[in-house]
Short mmCIF file of N, CA, C and O in Angstrom, two decimals:
data_model
loop_
_atom_site.label_atom_id
_atom_site.label_comp_id
_atom_site.label_asym_id
_atom_site.label_seq_id
_atom_site.Cartn_x
_atom_site.Cartn_y
_atom_site.Cartn_z
N MET A 1 0.83 -1.19 0.00
CA MET A 1 0.00 0.00 0.00
C MET A 1 0.88 1.25 0.00
O MET A 1 1.77 1.38 0.82
N LEU A 2 0.63 2.13 -0.94
CA LEU A 2 1.34 3.39 -1.07
C LEU A 2 2.86 3.22 -1.07
O LEU A 2 3.59 3.97 -0.43
N ASP A 3 3.32 2.23 -1.82
CA ASP A 3 4.76 1.95 -1.88
C ASP A 3 5.54 3.17 -2.34
O ASP A 3 5.25 3.75 -3.38
N HIS A 4 6.49 3.57 -1.54
CA HIS A 4 7.41 4.68 -1.83
C HIS A 4 6.70 6.03 -1.97
O HIS A 4 7.12 6.88 -2.74
N VAL A 5 5.63 6.22 -1.21
CA VAL A 5 4.88 7.48 -1.27
C VAL A 5 5.74 8.67 -0.88
O VAL A 5 5.48 9.80 -1.29
N GLU A 6 6.81 8.42 -0.13
CA GLU A 6 7.70 9.51 0.27
C GLU A 6 8.36 10.19 -0.93
O GLU A 6 8.85 11.31 -0.83
N THR A 7 8.35 9.54 -2.09
CA THR A 7 8.96 10.14 -3.28
C THR A 7 8.23 11.40 -3.73
O THR A 7 8.78 12.16 -4.52
N VAL A 8 7.02 11.63 -3.23
CA VAL A 8 6.32 12.87 -3.61
C VAL A 8 7.11 14.10 -3.17
O VAL A 8 6.92 15.18 -3.71
N PHE A 9 8.04 13.93 -2.23
CA PHE A 9 8.84 15.03 -1.72
C PHE A 9 10.19 15.18 -2.43
O PHE A 9 10.95 16.08 -2.09
N GLU A 10 10.49 14.34 -3.39
CA GLU A 10 11.83 14.32 -3.96
C GLU A 10 12.22 15.61 -4.68
O GLU A 10 13.40 15.92 -4.77
N ASN A 11 11.27 16.38 -5.17
CA ASN A 11 11.59 17.65 -5.83
C ASN A 11 11.13 18.85 -4.99
O ASN A 11 10.88 19.92 -5.54
N MET A 12 11.04 18.64 -3.70
CA MET A 12 10.51 19.66 -2.81
C MET A 12 11.29 20.98 -2.90
O MET A 12 10.68 22.04 -3.05
N LYS A 13 12.59 20.93 -2.80
CA LYS A 13 13.39 22.16 -2.77
C LYS A 13 13.17 23.01 -4.02
O LYS A 13 12.84 24.19 -3.92
N PRO A 14 13.35 22.45 -5.23
CA PRO A 14 13.14 23.30 -6.41
C PRO A 14 11.69 23.76 -6.58
O PRO A 14 11.44 24.86 -7.09
N MET A 15 10.74 22.97 -6.13
CA MET A 15 9.33 23.35 -6.28
C MET A 15 8.92 24.45 -5.31
O MET A 15 7.94 25.15 -5.55
N MET A 16 9.66 24.62 -4.24
CA MET A 16 9.34 25.66 -3.26
C MET A 16 10.19 26.93 -3.48
O MET A 16 9.87 27.98 -2.94
N LYS A 17 11.23 26.83 -4.28
CA LYS A 17 12.13 27.95 -4.50
C LYS A 17 11.49 28.99 -5.42
O LYS A 17 10.95 28.64 -6.47
N LYS A 18 11.52 30.23 -4.99
CA LYS A 18 10.99 31.36 -5.77
C LYS A 18 9.59 31.06 -6.30
O LYS A 18 9.31 31.19 -7.48
N LEU A 19 8.73 30.66 -5.40
CA LEU A 19 7.37 30.26 -5.75
C LEU A 19 6.55 31.48 -6.16
O LEU A 19 6.32 32.38 -5.36
N LYS A 20 6.16 31.50 -7.42
CA LYS A 20 5.33 32.58 -7.97
C LYS A 20 4.10 31.95 -8.59
O LYS A 20 4.01 30.73 -8.76
N LYS A 21 3.15 32.78 -8.97
CA LYS A 21 1.88 32.31 -9.50
C LYS A 21 2.08 31.38 -10.70
O LYS A 21 1.53 30.28 -10.74
N ALA A 22 2.86 31.80 -11.66
CA ALA A 22 3.07 31.00 -12.87
C ALA A 22 3.80 29.70 -12.55
O ALA A 22 3.43 28.63 -13.04
N SER A 23 4.84 29.79 -11.72
CA SER A 23 5.60 28.57 -11.40
C SER A 23 4.78 27.62 -10.55
O SER A 23 4.91 26.40 -10.69
N TYR A 24 3.91 28.15 -9.68
CA TYR A 24 3.07 27.28 -8.86
C TYR A 24 2.14 26.47 -9.75
O TYR A 24 1.99 25.27 -9.55
N ARG A 25 1.54 27.10 -10.74
CA ARG A 25 0.64 26.39 -11.65
C ARG A 25 1.41 25.28 -12.37
O ARG A 25 0.96 24.14 -12.42
N GLN A 26 2.56 25.62 -12.91
CA GLN A 26 3.37 24.63 -13.63
C GLN A 26 3.82 23.51 -12.70
O GLN A 26 3.74 22.34 -13.06
N ASN A 27 4.30 23.87 -11.53
CA ASN A 27 4.76 22.87 -10.57
C ASN A 27 3.64 21.91 -10.19
O ASN A 27 3.86 20.71 -10.07
N MET A 28 2.45 22.46 -9.96
CA MET A 28 1.33 21.61 -9.55
C MET A 28 0.94 20.65 -10.68
O MET A 28 0.64 19.49 -10.42
N GLU A 29 0.96 21.13 -11.90
CA GLU A 29 0.64 20.25 -13.04
C GLU A 29 1.63 19.09 -13.12
O GLU A 29 1.23 17.94 -13.31
N VAL A 30 2.91 19.40 -12.97
CA VAL A 30 3.94 18.36 -13.00
C VAL A 30 3.77 17.43 -11.80
O VAL A 30 3.85 16.20 -11.94
N PHE A 31 3.55 17.99 -10.64
CA PHE A 31 3.40 17.21 -9.41
C PHE A 31 2.25 16.21 -9.54
O PHE A 31 2.42 15.03 -9.26
N VAL A 32 1.10 16.69 -9.97
CA VAL A 32 -0.06 15.80 -10.12
C VAL A 32 0.19 14.77 -11.22
O VAL A 32 -0.18 13.60 -11.08
N GLY A 33 0.86 15.19 -12.29
CA GLY A 33 1.20 14.24 -13.35
C GLY A 33 2.12 13.14 -12.89
O GLY A 33 1.96 11.97 -13.25
N ASP A 34 3.10 13.51 -12.07
CA ASP A 34 4.09 12.53 -11.60
C ASP A 34 3.61 11.69 -10.41
O ASP A 34 3.99 10.53 -10.29
N TYR A 35 2.82 12.29 -9.53
CA TYR A 35 2.49 11.62 -8.27
C TYR A 35 0.99 11.46 -8.02
O TYR A 35 0.60 10.92 -6.97
N GLY A 36 0.18 11.89 -8.94
CA GLY A 36 -1.26 11.81 -8.76
C GLY A 36 -1.76 10.40 -8.51
O GLY A 36 -2.78 10.20 -7.84
N HIS A 37 -1.02 9.41 -9.00
CA HIS A 37 -1.43 8.02 -8.81
C HIS A 37 -1.48 7.66 -7.32
O HIS A 37 -2.29 6.84 -6.90
N TYR A 38 -0.63 8.27 -6.50
CA TYR A 38 -0.67 8.00 -5.05
C TYR A 38 -1.99 8.50 -4.45
O TYR A 38 -2.59 7.83 -3.62
N PHE A 39 -2.42 9.66 -4.88
CA PHE A 39 -3.63 10.25 -4.32
C PHE A 39 -4.88 9.51 -4.83
O PHE A 39 -5.84 9.34 -4.08
N ARG A 40 -4.82 9.06 -6.07
CA ARG A 40 -5.93 8.23 -6.58
C ARG A 40 -5.94 6.87 -5.88
O ARG A 40 -7.02 6.33 -5.60
N GLU A 41 -4.77 6.34 -5.55
CA GLU A 41 -4.71 5.08 -4.81
C GLU A 41 -5.35 5.24 -3.44
O GLU A 41 -6.08 4.37 -2.97
N MET A 42 -5.08 6.39 -2.80
CA MET A 42 -5.68 6.66 -1.49
C MET A 42 -7.21 6.66 -1.59
O MET A 42 -7.89 6.03 -0.77
N THR A 43 -7.74 7.35 -2.59
CA THR A 43 -9.20 7.43 -2.72
C THR A 43 -9.79 6.08 -3.14
O THR A 43 -10.89 5.74 -2.70
N ASP A 44 -9.06 5.33 -3.93
CA ASP A 44 -9.53 3.98 -4.30
C ASP A 44 -9.63 3.09 -3.07
O ASP A 44 -10.58 2.32 -2.92
N MET A 45 -8.65 3.22 -2.17
CA MET A 45 -8.66 2.39 -0.96
C MET A 45 -9.83 2.73 -0.05
O MET A 45 -10.47 1.83 0.48
N THR A 46 -10.11 4.02 0.12
CA THR A 46 -11.23 4.38 0.98
C THR A 46 -12.56 4.01 0.34
O THR A 46 -13.48 3.60 1.02
N GLU A 47 -12.61 4.15 -0.97
CA GLU A 47 -13.86 3.82 -1.67
C GLU A 47 -14.24 2.36 -1.49
O GLU A 47 -15.41 2.02 -1.34
N LYS A 48 -13.24 1.49 -1.48
CA LYS A 48 -13.48 0.05 -1.36
C LYS A 48 -13.66 -0.42 0.09
O LYS A 48 -14.08 -1.54 0.33
N ALA A 49 -13.31 0.44 1.02
CA ALA A 49 -13.33 0.04 2.44
C ALA A 49 -14.74 0.08 3.02
O ALA A 49 -15.54 0.95 2.68
N GLN A 50 -15.00 -0.87 3.92
CA GLN A 50 -16.27 -0.84 4.63
C GLN A 50 -16.28 0.28 5.66
O GLN A 50 -17.29 0.93 5.85
N ASP A 51 -15.16 0.49 6.32
CA ASP A 51 -15.03 1.57 7.29
C ASP A 51 -14.07 2.62 6.71
O ASP A 51 -12.85 2.52 6.86
N LYS A 52 -14.63 3.61 6.04
CA LYS A 52 -13.83 4.62 5.35
C LYS A 52 -12.94 5.41 6.31
O LYS A 52 -11.79 5.68 6.00
N ALA A 53 -13.47 5.75 7.47
CA ALA A 53 -12.70 6.53 8.45
C ALA A 53 -11.48 5.74 8.93
O ALA A 53 -10.39 6.30 9.04
N GLU A 54 -11.67 4.47 9.19
CA GLU A 54 -10.55 3.64 9.65
C GLU A 54 -9.50 3.48 8.54
O GLU A 54 -8.30 3.53 8.81
N LYS A 55 -9.96 3.32 7.31
CA LYS A 55 -9.03 3.19 6.18
C LYS A 55 -8.26 4.50 5.99
O LYS A 55 -7.06 4.48 5.73
N ALA A 56 -8.93 5.64 6.13
CA ALA A 56 -8.26 6.93 6.00
C ALA A 56 -7.20 7.11 7.09
O ALA A 56 -6.12 7.64 6.83
N LYS A 57 -7.48 6.65 8.30
CA LYS A 57 -6.49 6.70 9.38
C LYS A 57 -5.28 5.83 9.05
O LYS A 57 -4.14 6.21 9.30
N GLU A 58 -5.53 4.67 8.49
CA GLU A 58 -4.45 3.76 8.10
C GLU A 58 -3.60 4.40 7.00
O GLU A 58 -2.37 4.33 7.05
N ILE A 59 -4.24 5.02 6.02
CA ILE A 59 -3.52 5.71 4.95
C ILE A 59 -2.65 6.81 5.54
O ILE A 59 -1.48 6.95 5.18
N ALA A 60 -3.21 7.60 6.45
CA ALA A 60 -2.47 8.69 7.08
C ALA A 60 -1.25 8.18 7.84
O ALA A 60 -0.17 8.76 7.76
N LYS A 61 -1.42 7.08 8.54
CA LYS A 61 -0.32 6.50 9.31
C LYS A 61 0.80 6.02 8.38
O LYS A 61 1.98 6.29 8.61
N VAL A 62 0.43 5.33 7.31
CA VAL A 62 1.42 4.84 6.35
C VAL A 62 2.15 6.02 5.70
O VAL A 62 3.38 6.00 5.55
N PHE A 63 1.40 7.05 5.33
CA PHE A 63 2.00 8.23 4.71
C PHE A 63 3.01 8.87 5.64
O PHE A 63 4.16 9.12 5.27
N ALA A 64 2.60 9.16 6.87
CA ALA A 64 3.49 9.83 7.83
C ALA A 64 4.69 8.97 8.19
O ALA A 64 5.82 9.48 8.31
N GLU A 65 4.49 7.67 8.35
CA GLU A 65 5.61 6.77 8.65
C GLU A 65 6.62 6.75 7.50
O GLU A 65 7.83 6.73 7.74
N SER A 66 6.14 6.77 6.28
CA SER A 66 7.03 6.78 5.12
C SER A 66 7.87 8.05 5.09
O SER A 66 9.08 8.00 4.81
N VAL A 67 7.25 9.18 5.38
CA VAL A 67 7.97 10.45 5.41
C VAL A 67 8.99 10.46 6.55
O VAL A 67 10.14 10.85 6.37
N GLU A 68 8.57 9.98 7.70
CA GLU A 68 9.47 9.95 8.85
C GLU A 68 10.69 9.05 8.58
O GLU A 68 11.82 9.42 8.87
N ARG A 69 10.45 7.91 8.01
CA ARG A 69 11.54 6.98 7.67
C ARG A 69 12.53 7.63 6.70
O ARG A 69 13.74 7.47 6.82
N GLU A 70 12.00 8.35 5.74
CA GLU A 70 12.84 8.97 4.70
C GLU A 70 13.65 10.15 5.22
O GLU A 70 14.80 10.33 4.84
N PHE A 71 13.07 10.97 6.08
CA PHE A 71 13.68 12.24 6.43
C PHE A 71 14.25 12.33 7.85
O PHE A 71 14.94 13.30 8.15
N ALA A 72 13.96 11.39 8.71
CA ALA A 72 14.48 11.46 10.08
C ALA A 72 15.98 11.21 10.10
O ALA A 72 16.51 10.42 9.32
N SER A 73 16.63 11.89 10.98
CA SER A 73 18.07 11.75 11.15
C SER A 73 18.39 10.36 11.70
O SER A 73 17.75 9.91 12.65
N PRO A 74 19.39 9.69 11.14
CA PRO A 74 19.78 8.39 11.70
C PRO A 74 20.33 8.52 13.12
O PRO A 74 20.28 7.59 13.90
N LYS A 75 20.82 9.72 13.45
CA LYS A 75 21.38 9.97 14.78
C LYS A 75 20.33 9.90 15.88
O LYS A 75 20.47 9.19 16.85
N ASN A 76 19.27 10.71 15.71
CA ASN A 76 18.29 10.82 16.80
C ASN A 76 16.88 10.38 16.39
O ASN A 76 15.96 10.44 17.21
N GLY A 77 16.69 10.00 15.14
CA GLY A 77 15.39 9.53 14.69
C GLY A 77 14.35 10.62 14.52
O GLY A 77 13.17 10.34 14.39
N ARG A 78 14.81 11.88 14.50
CA ARG A 78 13.88 13.00 14.36
C ARG A 78 14.20 13.79 13.09
O ARG A 78 15.31 13.78 12.59
N ILE A 79 13.20 14.53 12.64
CA ILE A 79 13.37 15.43 11.51
C ILE A 79 13.77 16.79 12.06
O ILE A 79 13.15 17.28 13.01
N SER A 80 14.79 17.39 11.48
CA SER A 80 15.26 18.69 11.96
C SER A 80 14.18 19.75 11.79
O SER A 80 13.31 19.65 10.90
N GLY A 81 14.24 20.78 12.60
CA GLY A 81 13.26 21.87 12.55
C GLY A 81 13.13 22.53 11.19
O GLY A 81 12.02 22.66 10.67
N PRO A 82 14.26 22.95 10.57
CA PRO A 82 14.14 23.58 9.25
C PRO A 82 13.57 22.65 8.18
O PRO A 82 12.76 23.07 7.36
N LEU A 83 13.97 21.39 8.21
CA LEU A 83 13.43 20.44 7.25
C LEU A 83 11.95 20.20 7.50
O LEU A 83 11.15 20.12 6.56
N GLN A 84 11.55 20.12 8.77
CA GLN A 84 10.14 19.94 9.09
C GLN A 84 9.31 21.10 8.57
O GLN A 84 8.21 20.92 8.05
N LEU A 85 9.84 22.30 8.70
CA LEU A 85 9.15 23.48 8.20
C LEU A 85 8.96 23.37 6.68
O LEU A 85 7.87 23.64 6.15
N ASP A 86 10.00 22.95 5.96
CA ASP A 86 9.90 22.76 4.51
C ASP A 86 8.86 21.70 4.17
O ASP A 86 8.06 21.89 3.25
N LEU A 87 8.87 20.61 4.90
CA LEU A 87 7.89 19.54 4.67
C LEU A 87 6.47 20.04 4.91
O LEU A 87 5.55 19.74 4.14
N ASN A 88 6.30 20.83 5.97
CA ASN A 88 4.98 21.37 6.28
C ASN A 88 4.46 22.26 5.15
O ASN A 88 3.31 22.15 4.73
N PHE A 89 5.32 23.16 4.68
CA PHE A 89 4.91 24.03 3.58
C PHE A 89 4.60 23.23 2.32
O PHE A 89 3.63 23.51 1.61
N PHE A 90 5.40 22.22 2.06
CA PHE A 90 5.16 21.39 0.87
C PHE A 90 3.82 20.67 0.98
O PHE A 90 3.09 20.54 0.00
N MET A 91 3.50 20.21 2.17
CA MET A 91 2.21 19.57 2.40
C MET A 91 1.08 20.55 2.07
O MET A 91 0.11 20.19 1.40
N ILE A 92 1.21 21.77 2.56
CA ILE A 92 0.17 22.79 2.37
C ILE A 92 0.03 23.18 0.90
O ILE A 92 -1.09 23.29 0.39
N TYR A 93 1.15 23.39 0.22
CA TYR A 93 1.11 23.87 -1.16
C TYR A 93 0.86 22.78 -2.20
O TYR A 93 0.30 23.07 -3.25
N TYR A 94 1.29 21.56 -1.92
CA TYR A 94 1.19 20.54 -2.95
C TYR A 94 0.39 19.30 -2.55
O TYR A 94 -0.50 18.89 -3.27
N VAL A 95 0.72 18.68 -1.43
CA VAL A 95 0.12 17.39 -1.10
C VAL A 95 -1.38 17.52 -0.84
O VAL A 95 -2.19 16.82 -1.47
N PHE A 96 -1.77 18.39 0.07
CA PHE A 96 -3.20 18.53 0.37
C PHE A 96 -3.99 18.98 -0.85
O PHE A 96 -5.04 18.40 -1.15
N PRO A 97 -3.54 20.01 -1.58
CA PRO A 97 -4.30 20.39 -2.77
C PRO A 97 -4.41 19.25 -3.80
O PRO A 97 -5.46 19.09 -4.43
N ALA A 98 -3.36 18.46 -3.93
CA ALA A 98 -3.41 17.34 -4.89
C ALA A 98 -4.43 16.29 -4.45
O ALA A 98 -5.13 15.71 -5.29
N ILE A 99 -4.51 16.04 -3.15
CA ILE A 99 -5.53 15.10 -2.65
C ILE A 99 -6.92 15.63 -2.99
O ILE A 99 -7.76 14.91 -3.52
N LEU A 100 -7.15 16.91 -2.71
CA LEU A 100 -8.45 17.51 -2.96
C LEU A 100 -8.76 17.59 -4.46
O LEU A 100 -9.92 17.49 -4.86
N MET A 101 -7.73 17.74 -5.28
CA MET A 101 -7.93 17.82 -6.73
C MET A 101 -8.45 16.51 -7.33
O MET A 101 -8.94 16.52 -8.46
N THR A 102 -8.36 15.43 -6.60
CA THR A 102 -8.92 14.18 -7.12
C THR A 102 -10.43 14.33 -7.31
O THR A 102 -11.02 13.61 -8.12
N GLY A 103 -11.04 15.24 -6.56
CA GLY A 103 -12.47 15.44 -6.66
C GLY A 103 -13.29 14.30 -6.07
O GLY A 103 -14.51 14.27 -6.19
N HIS A 104 -12.63 13.38 -5.42
CA HIS A 104 -13.30 12.21 -4.86
C HIS A 104 -14.05 12.59 -3.58
O HIS A 104 -13.59 13.45 -2.82
N GLY A 105 -15.15 11.95 -3.33
CA GLY A 105 -15.95 12.20 -2.14
C GLY A 105 -15.23 11.95 -0.84
O GLY A 105 -15.60 12.50 0.20
N ASP A 106 -14.19 11.12 -0.86
CA ASP A 106 -13.43 10.81 0.36
C ASP A 106 -12.17 11.67 0.51
O ASP A 106 -11.42 11.50 1.47
N ALA A 107 -11.94 12.59 -0.41
CA ALA A 107 -10.69 13.38 -0.39
C ALA A 107 -10.55 14.19 0.90
O ALA A 107 -9.47 14.23 1.49
N VAL A 108 -11.62 14.81 1.34
CA VAL A 108 -11.55 15.63 2.56
C VAL A 108 -11.30 14.73 3.77
O VAL A 108 -10.49 15.08 4.65
N LEU A 109 -11.93 13.58 3.82
CA LEU A 109 -11.70 12.63 4.91
C LEU A 109 -10.23 12.22 4.96
O LEU A 109 -9.61 12.22 6.04
N ILE A 110 -9.67 11.91 3.82
CA ILE A 110 -8.25 11.51 3.75
C ILE A 110 -7.35 12.67 4.19
O ILE A 110 -6.44 12.50 5.01
N ALA A 111 -7.61 13.87 3.65
CA ALA A 111 -6.80 15.04 4.01
C ALA A 111 -6.90 15.34 5.50
O ALA A 111 -5.89 15.64 6.14
N ASP A 112 -8.09 15.24 6.04
CA ASP A 112 -8.26 15.48 7.49
C ASP A 112 -7.46 14.48 8.32
O ASP A 112 -6.82 14.86 9.31
N GLN A 113 -7.48 13.23 7.94
CA GLN A 113 -6.75 12.20 8.70
C GLN A 113 -5.24 12.38 8.56
O GLN A 113 -4.50 12.21 9.54
N ILE A 114 -4.78 12.74 7.37
CA ILE A 114 -3.34 12.99 7.19
C ILE A 114 -2.92 14.21 8.01
O ILE A 114 -1.89 14.18 8.67
N ARG A 115 -3.73 15.26 7.98
CA ARG A 115 -3.41 16.46 8.77
C ARG A 115 -3.32 16.12 10.26
O ARG A 115 -2.40 16.55 10.95
N GLU A 116 -4.26 15.32 10.73
CA GLU A 116 -4.27 14.96 12.14
C GLU A 116 -3.05 14.11 12.51
O GLU A 116 -2.37 14.37 13.50
N GLU A 117 -2.76 13.10 11.71
CA GLU A 117 -1.59 12.23 11.96
C GLU A 117 -0.31 13.05 11.89
O GLU A 117 0.59 12.89 12.71
N TRP A 118 -0.22 13.91 10.90
CA TRP A 118 0.96 14.76 10.70
C TRP A 118 1.19 15.63 11.93
O TRP A 118 2.31 15.72 12.43
N GLY A 119 0.15 16.27 12.40
CA GLY A 119 0.25 17.16 13.55
C GLY A 119 0.62 16.43 14.83
O GLY A 119 1.33 16.97 15.68
N ASN A 120 0.13 15.21 14.99
CA ASN A 120 0.44 14.43 16.18
C ASN A 120 1.84 13.82 16.13
O ASN A 120 2.47 13.65 17.17
N ARG A 121 2.31 13.52 14.96
CA ARG A 121 3.58 12.81 14.80
C ARG A 121 4.78 13.76 14.80
O ARG A 121 5.84 13.43 15.33
N PHE A 122 4.64 14.92 14.17
CA PHE A 122 5.79 15.81 13.97
C PHE A 122 5.66 17.08 14.81
O PHE A 122 4.60 17.69 14.86
N LYS A 123 6.76 17.47 15.41
CA LYS A 123 6.81 18.64 16.27
C LYS A 123 6.50 19.91 15.47
O LYS A 123 6.97 20.08 14.35
N ASP A 124 5.72 20.80 16.08
CA ASP A 124 5.35 22.08 15.46
C ASP A 124 4.74 21.91 14.09
O ASP A 124 5.05 22.65 13.15
N SER A 125 3.86 20.94 13.95
CA SER A 125 3.28 20.64 12.63
C SER A 125 1.76 20.57 12.65
O SER A 125 1.16 19.80 11.91
N LYS A 126 1.15 21.37 13.49
CA LYS A 126 -0.32 21.47 13.51
C LYS A 126 -0.70 22.41 12.36
O LYS A 126 -0.92 23.61 12.56
N ILE A 127 -0.73 21.87 11.17
CA ILE A 127 -0.97 22.68 9.98
C ILE A 127 -2.42 22.54 9.52
O ILE A 127 -3.13 21.63 9.92
N GLN A 128 -2.82 23.46 8.67
CA GLN A 128 -4.14 23.43 8.04
C GLN A 128 -3.93 23.27 6.54
O GLN A 128 -2.80 23.34 6.05
N TYR A 129 -5.01 23.11 5.83
CA TYR A 129 -4.89 22.99 4.38
C TYR A 129 -6.05 23.66 3.68
O TYR A 129 -7.06 24.00 4.31
N THR A 130 -5.89 23.87 2.41
CA THR A 130 -6.94 24.40 1.56
C THR A 130 -6.77 23.80 0.17
O THR A 130 -5.81 23.08 -0.09
N ASP A 131 -7.67 24.14 -0.72
CA ASP A 131 -7.62 23.58 -2.06
C ASP A 131 -6.72 24.42 -2.98
O ASP A 131 -6.35 25.55 -2.65
N TYR A 132 -6.40 23.86 -4.12
CA TYR A 132 -5.51 24.50 -5.08
C TYR A 132 -6.03 25.86 -5.53
O TYR A 132 -5.28 26.83 -5.57
N ASP A 133 -7.30 25.95 -5.88
CA ASP A 133 -7.85 27.21 -6.39
C ASP A 133 -7.73 28.34 -5.37
O ASP A 133 -7.43 29.48 -5.75
N THR A 134 -7.95 28.04 -4.11
CA THR A 134 -7.82 29.06 -3.06
C THR A 134 -6.36 29.51 -2.94
O THR A 134 -6.08 30.72 -2.86
N LEU A 135 -5.44 28.57 -2.95
CA LEU A 135 -4.02 28.93 -2.88
C LEU A 135 -3.60 29.72 -4.11
O LEU A 135 -2.94 30.76 -3.99
N TYR A 136 -3.98 29.23 -5.27
CA TYR A 136 -3.61 29.90 -6.51
C TYR A 136 -4.17 31.33 -6.53
O TYR A 136 -3.49 32.26 -6.94
N GLY A 137 -5.38 31.50 -6.05
CA GLY A 137 -5.99 32.82 -5.99
C GLY A 137 -5.30 33.76 -5.01
O GLY A 137 -5.42 34.97 -5.13
N ALA A 138 -4.59 33.21 -4.05
CA ALA A 138 -3.88 34.03 -3.06
C ALA A 138 -2.60 34.63 -3.62
O ALA A 138 -2.06 35.58 -3.05
N PHE A 139 -2.13 34.11 -4.74
CA PHE A 139 -0.93 34.66 -5.37
C PHE A 139 -1.30 35.95 -6.09
O PHE A 139 -2.37 36.06 -6.68
N ARG A 140 -0.43 36.90 -6.04
CA ARG A 140 -0.49 38.02 -6.99
C ARG A 140 0.55 37.60 -8.00
O ARG A 140 0.27 36.78 -8.84
N GLU A 141 1.72 38.13 -7.88
CA GLU A 141 2.83 37.58 -8.66
C GLU A 141 3.54 36.56 -7.79
O GLU A 141 4.00 35.55 -8.23
N LYS A 142 3.59 36.89 -6.51
CA LYS A 142 4.21 36.00 -5.53
C LYS A 142 3.15 35.69 -4.48
O LYS A 142 2.17 36.43 -4.36
N ILE A 143 3.33 34.64 -3.72
CA ILE A 143 2.33 34.23 -2.75
C ILE A 143 2.05 35.36 -1.77
O ILE A 143 2.97 35.93 -1.18
N PHE A 144 0.80 35.74 -1.64
CA PHE A 144 0.35 36.81 -0.75
C PHE A 144 1.12 38.12 -0.98
O PHE A 144 1.18 38.96 -0.11
N GLY A 145 1.75 38.26 -2.15
CA GLY A 145 2.49 39.48 -2.46
C GLY A 145 3.82 39.60 -1.74
O GLY A 145 4.44 40.64 -1.75
N ILE A 146 4.27 38.51 -1.10
CA ILE A 146 5.54 38.54 -0.36
C ILE A 146 6.54 37.59 -0.99
O ILE A 146 6.23 36.91 -1.94
N PHE A 147 7.69 37.49 -0.44
CA PHE A 147 8.83 36.65 -0.86
C PHE A 147 9.60 37.35 -1.93
O PHE A 147 9.52 37.71 -2.91
#
């Protein structure tokens, strides 16, 4: 289930660098093209499940464990603060909107469970999410006119 889902973060640094309205649109198109199958797999799993909420919790746990395994320091088993901040922003800008872009009836349930697991598992990671259109609309040339 969700084999190598942590790869959705492999282009995180370049996708977050100098994030502007035009580059965000292009980045999201590439992101969904390359990794959309993971988000469709998530919705397929909940759709087939008798207990959708329980399946969404399981998906969230697998997702967070995969990220933790990939990014935690071998020294102390934790993700550094600056890296966690980058992961959090990437979740907000790309992962959650991509889940919601599936348009599936279970997308919000999945996103809610991932957000909850993420916040409980990682320090200073009580994050929120929104959909792609809302984020895209918040850009002028640059996100919220800053950066």
